[in-house]
PDB file of C-alpha atoms in Angstrom:
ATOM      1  CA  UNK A   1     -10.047  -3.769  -0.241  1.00  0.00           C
ATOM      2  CA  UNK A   2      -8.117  -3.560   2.963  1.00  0.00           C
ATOM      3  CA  UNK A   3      -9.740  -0.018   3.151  1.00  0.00           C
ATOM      4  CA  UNK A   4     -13.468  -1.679   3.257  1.00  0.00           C
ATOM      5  CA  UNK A   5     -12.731  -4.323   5.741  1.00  0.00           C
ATOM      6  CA  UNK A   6     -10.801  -4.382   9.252  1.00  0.00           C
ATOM      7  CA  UNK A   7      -9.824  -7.469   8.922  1.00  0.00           C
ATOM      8  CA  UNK A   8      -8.005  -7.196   5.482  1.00  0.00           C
ATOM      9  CA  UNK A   9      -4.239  -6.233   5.072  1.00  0.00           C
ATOM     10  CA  UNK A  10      -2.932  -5.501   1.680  1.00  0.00           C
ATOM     11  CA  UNK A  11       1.034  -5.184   0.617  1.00  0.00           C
ATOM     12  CA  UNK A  12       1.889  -4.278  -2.883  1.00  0.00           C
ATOM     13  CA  UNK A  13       5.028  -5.644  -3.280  1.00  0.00           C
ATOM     14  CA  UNK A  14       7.972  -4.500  -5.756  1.00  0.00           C
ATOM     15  CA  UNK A  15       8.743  -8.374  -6.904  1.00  0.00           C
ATOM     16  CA  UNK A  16      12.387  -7.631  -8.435  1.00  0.00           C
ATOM     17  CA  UNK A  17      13.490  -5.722  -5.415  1.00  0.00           C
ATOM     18  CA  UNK A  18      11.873  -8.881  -3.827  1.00  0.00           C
ATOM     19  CA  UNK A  19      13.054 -11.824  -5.295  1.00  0.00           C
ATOM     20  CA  UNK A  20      13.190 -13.905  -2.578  1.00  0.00           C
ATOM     21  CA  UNK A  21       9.355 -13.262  -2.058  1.00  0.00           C
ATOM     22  CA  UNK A  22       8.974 -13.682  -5.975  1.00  0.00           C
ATOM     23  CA  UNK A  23      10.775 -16.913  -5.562  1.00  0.00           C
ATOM     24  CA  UNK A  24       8.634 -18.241  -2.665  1.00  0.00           C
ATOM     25  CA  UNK A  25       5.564 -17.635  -4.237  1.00  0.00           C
ATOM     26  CA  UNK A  26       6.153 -18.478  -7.736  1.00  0.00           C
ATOM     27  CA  UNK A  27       5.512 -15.209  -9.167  1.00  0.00           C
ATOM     28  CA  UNK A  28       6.152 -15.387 -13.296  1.00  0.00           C
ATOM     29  CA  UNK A  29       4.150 -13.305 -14.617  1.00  0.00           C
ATOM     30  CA  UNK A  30       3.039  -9.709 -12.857  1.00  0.00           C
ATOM     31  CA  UNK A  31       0.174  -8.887 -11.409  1.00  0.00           C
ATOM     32  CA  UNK A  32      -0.143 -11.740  -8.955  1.00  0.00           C
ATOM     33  CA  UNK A  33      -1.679 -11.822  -6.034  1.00  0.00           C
ATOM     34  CA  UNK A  34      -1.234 -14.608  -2.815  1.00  0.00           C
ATOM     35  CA  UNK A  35      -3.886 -14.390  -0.368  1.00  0.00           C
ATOM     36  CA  UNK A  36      -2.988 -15.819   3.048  1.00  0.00           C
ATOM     37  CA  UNK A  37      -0.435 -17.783   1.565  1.00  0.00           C
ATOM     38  CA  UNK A  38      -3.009 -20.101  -0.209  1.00  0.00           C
ATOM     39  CA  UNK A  39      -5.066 -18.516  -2.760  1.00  0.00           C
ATOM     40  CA  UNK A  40      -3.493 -17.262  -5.994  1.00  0.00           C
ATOM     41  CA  UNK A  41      -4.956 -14.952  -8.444  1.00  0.00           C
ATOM     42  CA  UNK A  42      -3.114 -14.469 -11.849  1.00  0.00           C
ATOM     43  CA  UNK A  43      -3.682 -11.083 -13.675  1.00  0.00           C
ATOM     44  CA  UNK A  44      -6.434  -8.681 -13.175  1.00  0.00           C
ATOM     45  CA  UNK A  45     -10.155 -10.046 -12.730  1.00  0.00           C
ATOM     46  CA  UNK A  46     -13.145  -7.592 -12.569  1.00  0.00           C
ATOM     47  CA  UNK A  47     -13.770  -6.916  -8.948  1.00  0.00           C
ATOM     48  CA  UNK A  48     -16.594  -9.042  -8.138  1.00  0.00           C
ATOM     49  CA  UNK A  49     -15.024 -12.523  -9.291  1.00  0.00           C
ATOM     50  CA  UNK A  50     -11.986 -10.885  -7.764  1.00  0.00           C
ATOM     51  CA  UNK A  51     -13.251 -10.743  -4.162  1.00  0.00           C
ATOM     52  CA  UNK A  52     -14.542 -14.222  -4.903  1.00  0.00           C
ATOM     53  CA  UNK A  53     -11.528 -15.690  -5.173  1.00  0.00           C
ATOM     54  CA  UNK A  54      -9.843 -13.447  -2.407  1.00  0.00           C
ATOM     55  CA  UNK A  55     -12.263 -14.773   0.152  1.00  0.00           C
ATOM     56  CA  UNK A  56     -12.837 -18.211  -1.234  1.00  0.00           C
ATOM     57  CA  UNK A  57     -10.662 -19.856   2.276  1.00  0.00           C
ATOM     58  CA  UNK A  58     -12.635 -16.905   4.532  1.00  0.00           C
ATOM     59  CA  UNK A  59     -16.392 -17.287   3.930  1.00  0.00           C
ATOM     60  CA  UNK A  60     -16.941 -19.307   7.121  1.00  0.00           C
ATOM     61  CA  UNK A  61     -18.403 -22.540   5.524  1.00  0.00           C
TER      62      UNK A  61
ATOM     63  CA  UNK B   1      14.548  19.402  -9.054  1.00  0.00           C
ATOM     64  CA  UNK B   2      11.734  17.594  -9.464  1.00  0.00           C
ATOM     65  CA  UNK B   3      11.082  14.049 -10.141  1.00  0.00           C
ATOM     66  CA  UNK B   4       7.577  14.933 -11.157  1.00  0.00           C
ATOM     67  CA  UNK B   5       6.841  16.877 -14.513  1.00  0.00           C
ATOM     68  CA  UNK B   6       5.066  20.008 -14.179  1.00  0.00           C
ATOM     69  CA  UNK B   7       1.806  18.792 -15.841  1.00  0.00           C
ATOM     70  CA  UNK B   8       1.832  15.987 -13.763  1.00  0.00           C
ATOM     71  CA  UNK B   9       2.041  17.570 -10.362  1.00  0.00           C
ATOM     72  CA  UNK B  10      -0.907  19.659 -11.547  1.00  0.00           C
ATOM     73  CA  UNK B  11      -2.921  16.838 -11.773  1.00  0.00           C
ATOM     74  CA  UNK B  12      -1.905  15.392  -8.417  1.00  0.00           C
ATOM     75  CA  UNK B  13      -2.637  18.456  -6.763  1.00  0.00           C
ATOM     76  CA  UNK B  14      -6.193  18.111  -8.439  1.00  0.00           C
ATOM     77  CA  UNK B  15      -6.038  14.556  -7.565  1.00  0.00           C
ATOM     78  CA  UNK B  16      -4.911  15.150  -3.644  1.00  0.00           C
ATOM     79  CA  UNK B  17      -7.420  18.030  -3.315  1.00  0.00           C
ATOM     80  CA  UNK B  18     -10.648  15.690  -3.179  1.00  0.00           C
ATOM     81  CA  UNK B  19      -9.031  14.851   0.449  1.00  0.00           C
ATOM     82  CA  UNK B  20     -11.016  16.018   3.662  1.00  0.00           C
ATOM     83  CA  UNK B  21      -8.536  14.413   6.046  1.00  0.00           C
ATOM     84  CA  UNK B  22      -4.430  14.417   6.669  1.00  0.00           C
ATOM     85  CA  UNK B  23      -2.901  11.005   5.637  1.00  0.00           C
ATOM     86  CA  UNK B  24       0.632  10.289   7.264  1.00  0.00           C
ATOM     87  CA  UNK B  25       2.941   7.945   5.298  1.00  0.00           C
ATOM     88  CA  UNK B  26       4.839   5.505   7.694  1.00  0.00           C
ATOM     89  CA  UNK B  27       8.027   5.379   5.946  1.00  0.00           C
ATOM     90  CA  UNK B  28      10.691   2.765   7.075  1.00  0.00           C
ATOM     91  CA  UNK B  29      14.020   2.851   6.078  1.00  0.00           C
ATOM     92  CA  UNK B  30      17.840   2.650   7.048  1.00  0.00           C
ATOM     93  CA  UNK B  31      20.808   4.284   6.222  1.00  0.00           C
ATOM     94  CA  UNK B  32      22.828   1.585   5.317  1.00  0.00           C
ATOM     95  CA  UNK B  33      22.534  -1.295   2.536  1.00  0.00           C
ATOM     96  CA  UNK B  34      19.476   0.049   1.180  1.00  0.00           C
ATOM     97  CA  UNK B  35      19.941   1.550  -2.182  1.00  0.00           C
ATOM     98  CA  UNK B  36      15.791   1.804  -3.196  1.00  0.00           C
ATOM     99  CA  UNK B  37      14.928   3.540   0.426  1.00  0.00           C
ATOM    100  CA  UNK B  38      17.264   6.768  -1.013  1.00  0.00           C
ATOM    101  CA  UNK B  39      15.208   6.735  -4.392  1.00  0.00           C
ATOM    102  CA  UNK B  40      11.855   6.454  -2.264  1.00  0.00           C
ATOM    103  CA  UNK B  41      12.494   9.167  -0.063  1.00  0.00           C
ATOM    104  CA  UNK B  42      13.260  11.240  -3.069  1.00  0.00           C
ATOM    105  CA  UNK B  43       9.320   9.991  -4.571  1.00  0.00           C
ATOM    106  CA  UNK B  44       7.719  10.400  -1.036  1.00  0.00           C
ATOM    107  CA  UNK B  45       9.333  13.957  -0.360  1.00  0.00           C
ATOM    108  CA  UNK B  46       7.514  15.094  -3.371  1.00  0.00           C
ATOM    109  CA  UNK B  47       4.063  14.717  -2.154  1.00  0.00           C
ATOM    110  CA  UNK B  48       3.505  16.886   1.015  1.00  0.00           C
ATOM    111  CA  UNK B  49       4.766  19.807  -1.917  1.00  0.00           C
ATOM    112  CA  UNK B  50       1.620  18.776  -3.214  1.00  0.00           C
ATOM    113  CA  UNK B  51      -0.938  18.629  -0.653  1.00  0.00           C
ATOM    114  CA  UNK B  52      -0.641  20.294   2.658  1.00  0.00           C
ATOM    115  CA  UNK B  53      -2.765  16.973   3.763  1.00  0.00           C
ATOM    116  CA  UNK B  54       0.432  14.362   3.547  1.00  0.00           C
ATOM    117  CA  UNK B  55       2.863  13.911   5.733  1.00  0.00           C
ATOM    118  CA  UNK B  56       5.984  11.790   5.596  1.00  0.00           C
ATOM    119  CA  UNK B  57       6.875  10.163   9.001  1.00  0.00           C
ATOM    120  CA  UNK B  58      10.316   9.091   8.374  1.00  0.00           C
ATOM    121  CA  UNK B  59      10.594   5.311  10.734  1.00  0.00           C
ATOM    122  CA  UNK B  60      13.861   4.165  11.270  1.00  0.00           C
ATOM    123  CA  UNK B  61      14.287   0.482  10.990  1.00  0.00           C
ATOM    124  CA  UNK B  62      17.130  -0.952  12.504  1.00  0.00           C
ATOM    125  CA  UNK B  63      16.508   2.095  15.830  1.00  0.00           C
ATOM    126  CA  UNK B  64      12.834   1.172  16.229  1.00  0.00           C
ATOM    127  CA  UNK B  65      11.928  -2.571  15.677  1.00  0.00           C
ATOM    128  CA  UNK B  66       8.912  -2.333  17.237  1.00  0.00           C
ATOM    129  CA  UNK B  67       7.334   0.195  14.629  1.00  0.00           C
ATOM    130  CA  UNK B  68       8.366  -2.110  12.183  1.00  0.00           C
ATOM    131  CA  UNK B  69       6.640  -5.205  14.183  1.00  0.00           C
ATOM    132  CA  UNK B  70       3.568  -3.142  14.789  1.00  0.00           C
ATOM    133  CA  UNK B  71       3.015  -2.239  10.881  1.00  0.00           C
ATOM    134  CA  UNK B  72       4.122  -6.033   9.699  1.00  0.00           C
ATOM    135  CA  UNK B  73       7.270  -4.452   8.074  1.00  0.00           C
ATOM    136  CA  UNK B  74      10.060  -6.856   7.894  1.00  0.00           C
ATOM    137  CA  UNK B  75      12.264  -5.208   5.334  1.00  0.00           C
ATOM    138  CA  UNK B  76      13.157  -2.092   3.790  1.00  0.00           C
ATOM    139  CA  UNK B  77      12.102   0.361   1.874  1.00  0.00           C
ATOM    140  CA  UNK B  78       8.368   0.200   3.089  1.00  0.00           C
ATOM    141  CA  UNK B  79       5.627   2.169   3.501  1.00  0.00           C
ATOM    142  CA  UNK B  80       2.368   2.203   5.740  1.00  0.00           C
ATOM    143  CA  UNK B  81      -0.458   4.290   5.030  1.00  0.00           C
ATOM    144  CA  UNK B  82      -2.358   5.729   7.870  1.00  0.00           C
ATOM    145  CA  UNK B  83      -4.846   8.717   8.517  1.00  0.00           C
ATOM    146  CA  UNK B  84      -6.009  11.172  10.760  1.00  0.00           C
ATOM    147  CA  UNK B  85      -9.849  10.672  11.360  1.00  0.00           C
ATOM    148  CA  UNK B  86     -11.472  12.745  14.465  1.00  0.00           C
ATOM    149  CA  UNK B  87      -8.150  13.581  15.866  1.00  0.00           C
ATOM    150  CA  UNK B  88      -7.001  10.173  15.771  1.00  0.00           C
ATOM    151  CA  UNK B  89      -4.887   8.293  13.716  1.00  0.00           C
ATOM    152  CA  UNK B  90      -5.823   5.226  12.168  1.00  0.00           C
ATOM    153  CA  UNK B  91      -4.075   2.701   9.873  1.00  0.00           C
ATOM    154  CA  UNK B  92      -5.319   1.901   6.502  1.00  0.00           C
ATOM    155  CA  UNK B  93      -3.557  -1.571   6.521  1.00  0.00           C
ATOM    156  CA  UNK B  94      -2.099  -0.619   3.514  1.00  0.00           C
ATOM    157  CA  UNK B  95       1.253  -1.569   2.387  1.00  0.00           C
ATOM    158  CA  UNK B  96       3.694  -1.292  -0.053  1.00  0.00           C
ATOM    159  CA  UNK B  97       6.889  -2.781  -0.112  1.00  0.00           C
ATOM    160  CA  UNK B  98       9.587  -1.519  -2.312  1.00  0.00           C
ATOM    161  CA  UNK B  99      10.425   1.170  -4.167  1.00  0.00           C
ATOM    162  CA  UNK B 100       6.961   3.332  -5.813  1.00  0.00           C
ATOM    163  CA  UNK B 101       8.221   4.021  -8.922  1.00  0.00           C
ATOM    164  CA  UNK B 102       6.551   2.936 -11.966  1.00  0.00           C
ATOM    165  CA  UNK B 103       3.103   2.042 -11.720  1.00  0.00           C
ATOM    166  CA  UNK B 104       3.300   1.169  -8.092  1.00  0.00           C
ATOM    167  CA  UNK B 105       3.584   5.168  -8.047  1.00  0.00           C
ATOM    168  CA  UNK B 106      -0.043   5.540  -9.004  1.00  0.00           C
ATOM    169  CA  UNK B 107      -0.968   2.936  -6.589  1.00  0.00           C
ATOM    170  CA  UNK B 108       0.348   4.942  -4.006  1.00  0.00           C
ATOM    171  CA  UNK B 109      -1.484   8.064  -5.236  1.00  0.00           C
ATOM    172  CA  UNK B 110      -4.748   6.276  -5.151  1.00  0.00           C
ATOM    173  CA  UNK B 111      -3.893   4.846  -1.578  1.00  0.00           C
ATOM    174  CA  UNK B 112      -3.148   8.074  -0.503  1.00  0.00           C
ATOM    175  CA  UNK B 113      -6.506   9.558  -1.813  1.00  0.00           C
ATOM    176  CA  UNK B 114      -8.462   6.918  -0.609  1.00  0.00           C
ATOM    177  CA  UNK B 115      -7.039   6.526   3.149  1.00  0.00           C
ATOM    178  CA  UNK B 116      -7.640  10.846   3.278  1.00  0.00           C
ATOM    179  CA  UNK B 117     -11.270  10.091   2.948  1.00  0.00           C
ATOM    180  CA  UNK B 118     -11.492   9.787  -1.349  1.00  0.00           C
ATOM    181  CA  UNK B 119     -14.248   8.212  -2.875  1.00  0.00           C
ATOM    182  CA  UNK B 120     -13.855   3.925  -3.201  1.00  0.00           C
ATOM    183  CA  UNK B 121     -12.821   2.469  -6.667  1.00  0.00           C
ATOM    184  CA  UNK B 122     -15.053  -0.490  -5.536  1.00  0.00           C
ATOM    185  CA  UNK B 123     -19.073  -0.840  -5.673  1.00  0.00           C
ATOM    186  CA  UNK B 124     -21.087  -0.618  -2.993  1.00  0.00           C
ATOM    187  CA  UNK B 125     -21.851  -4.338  -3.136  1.00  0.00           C
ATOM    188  CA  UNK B 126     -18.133  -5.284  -3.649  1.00  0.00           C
ATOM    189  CA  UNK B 127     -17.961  -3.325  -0.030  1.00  0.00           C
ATOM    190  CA  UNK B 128     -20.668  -4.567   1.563  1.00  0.00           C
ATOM    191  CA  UNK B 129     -18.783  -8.328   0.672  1.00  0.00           C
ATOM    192  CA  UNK B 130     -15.475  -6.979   1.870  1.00  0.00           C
ATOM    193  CA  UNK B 131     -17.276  -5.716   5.048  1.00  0.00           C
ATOM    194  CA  UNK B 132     -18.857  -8.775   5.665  1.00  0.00           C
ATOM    195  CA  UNK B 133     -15.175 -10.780   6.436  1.00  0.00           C
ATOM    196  CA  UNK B 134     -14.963 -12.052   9.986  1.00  0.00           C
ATOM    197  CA  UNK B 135     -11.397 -13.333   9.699  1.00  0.00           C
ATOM    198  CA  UNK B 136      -7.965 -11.890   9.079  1.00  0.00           C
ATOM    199  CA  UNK B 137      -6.882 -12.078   5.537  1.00  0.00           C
ATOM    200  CA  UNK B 138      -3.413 -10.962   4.123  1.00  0.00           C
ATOM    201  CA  UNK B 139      -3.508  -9.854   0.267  1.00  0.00           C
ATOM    202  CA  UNK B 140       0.544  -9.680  -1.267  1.00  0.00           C
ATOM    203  CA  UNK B 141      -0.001  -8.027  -5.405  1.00  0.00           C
ATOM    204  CA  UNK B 142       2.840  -8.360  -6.532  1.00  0.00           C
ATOM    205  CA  UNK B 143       3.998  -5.973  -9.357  1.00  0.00           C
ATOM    206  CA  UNK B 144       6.788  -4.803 -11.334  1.00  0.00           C
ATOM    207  CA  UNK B 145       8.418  -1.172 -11.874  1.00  0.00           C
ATOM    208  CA  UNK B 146       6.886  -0.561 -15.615  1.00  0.00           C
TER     209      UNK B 146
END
């Protein structure tokens, strides 16, 4: 994703080696993703509901 | 020896060869107090072996702070994935913090492939979506070494 837009940076981050970053975002249960420090996705999604929920706080309205 | 089995770095070979461009992996580490960065140089020093297309641009993080501000590194081991396109190098703006072992291993691999101009896992409207976003956005995944 951060490959199809400029304006996207992505970090894959190792949570045990991270724990502090684990800790700060809640992270129980791998994969979990925390978009701009807001939006939280739990598990995998198919892409399109995916990106929904990625850009929910960026589509401008 | 190698961390890779034999059957395995076939495939990545196959794997890297779809690339048309070279891809430079930003790694930052330090000497000292960083047990994971020795185990990820070991990973990343396998993979120009496999592809005369990757390089490994060894960043050192407590010498060169600025690097590390630049990429949005703020701890070690970590890795930035950029890529030579027209003579120029440009960053991918992709990420990964910790050690790659484990799954995170293929992520890398697909990173890689992608950033040295590999076909998209994504459909060409999930693109056109992603290529519509006017402000910055900061995606953390995080994973776990299984």
């Amino acid at each position: 994703m951060a490959f199809a837009s400029p304006q996207i940076t992505a970090y894959a981050v190792e949570a045990t080696e991270y724990p502090d970053l684990a800790r700060k975002y809640q992270v129980s249960g791998v994969p979990k993703t925390v978009v701009n420090d807001q939006v939280e996705i739990m598990g995998a999604l198919p892409e399109g509901p995916f990106i929904e929920q990625a850009l929910q706080l960026t589509s401008g309205k | 020896m190698s961390l890779i089995a034999p059957a395995d770095q076939q495939k990545l070979r196959d794997a890297f060869s779809e690339m048309t461009r070279p891809v430079h992996l930003l790694f930052f580490t330090q000497a000292l107090g960083c047990e994971t960065c020795v185990q990820t140089r070991g990973i990343l020093d396998e993979l120009p072996l496999l592809s005369d297309k990757i390089a490994i641009d060894e960043v050192n993080f407590v010498l060169e702070p600025d690097q590390a501000a630049k990429y949005g590194v703020d701890r070690v081991p970590a890795i930035a994935v950029e890529y030579e396109d027209a003579g120029e190098r440009r960053d991918s703006r992709i990420r990964f913090l910790g050690a790659p072992s484990g799954y995170e291993f293929v992520s890398l691999v697909r990173a890689v492939i992608l950033a040295g101009g590999g076909e998209s896992m994504l459909s060409p409207a999930g693109r056109a979506r992603l290529a519509s976003v006017d402000k910055p956005v900061t995606m953390q995944v995080f994973t776990t070494p299984t």
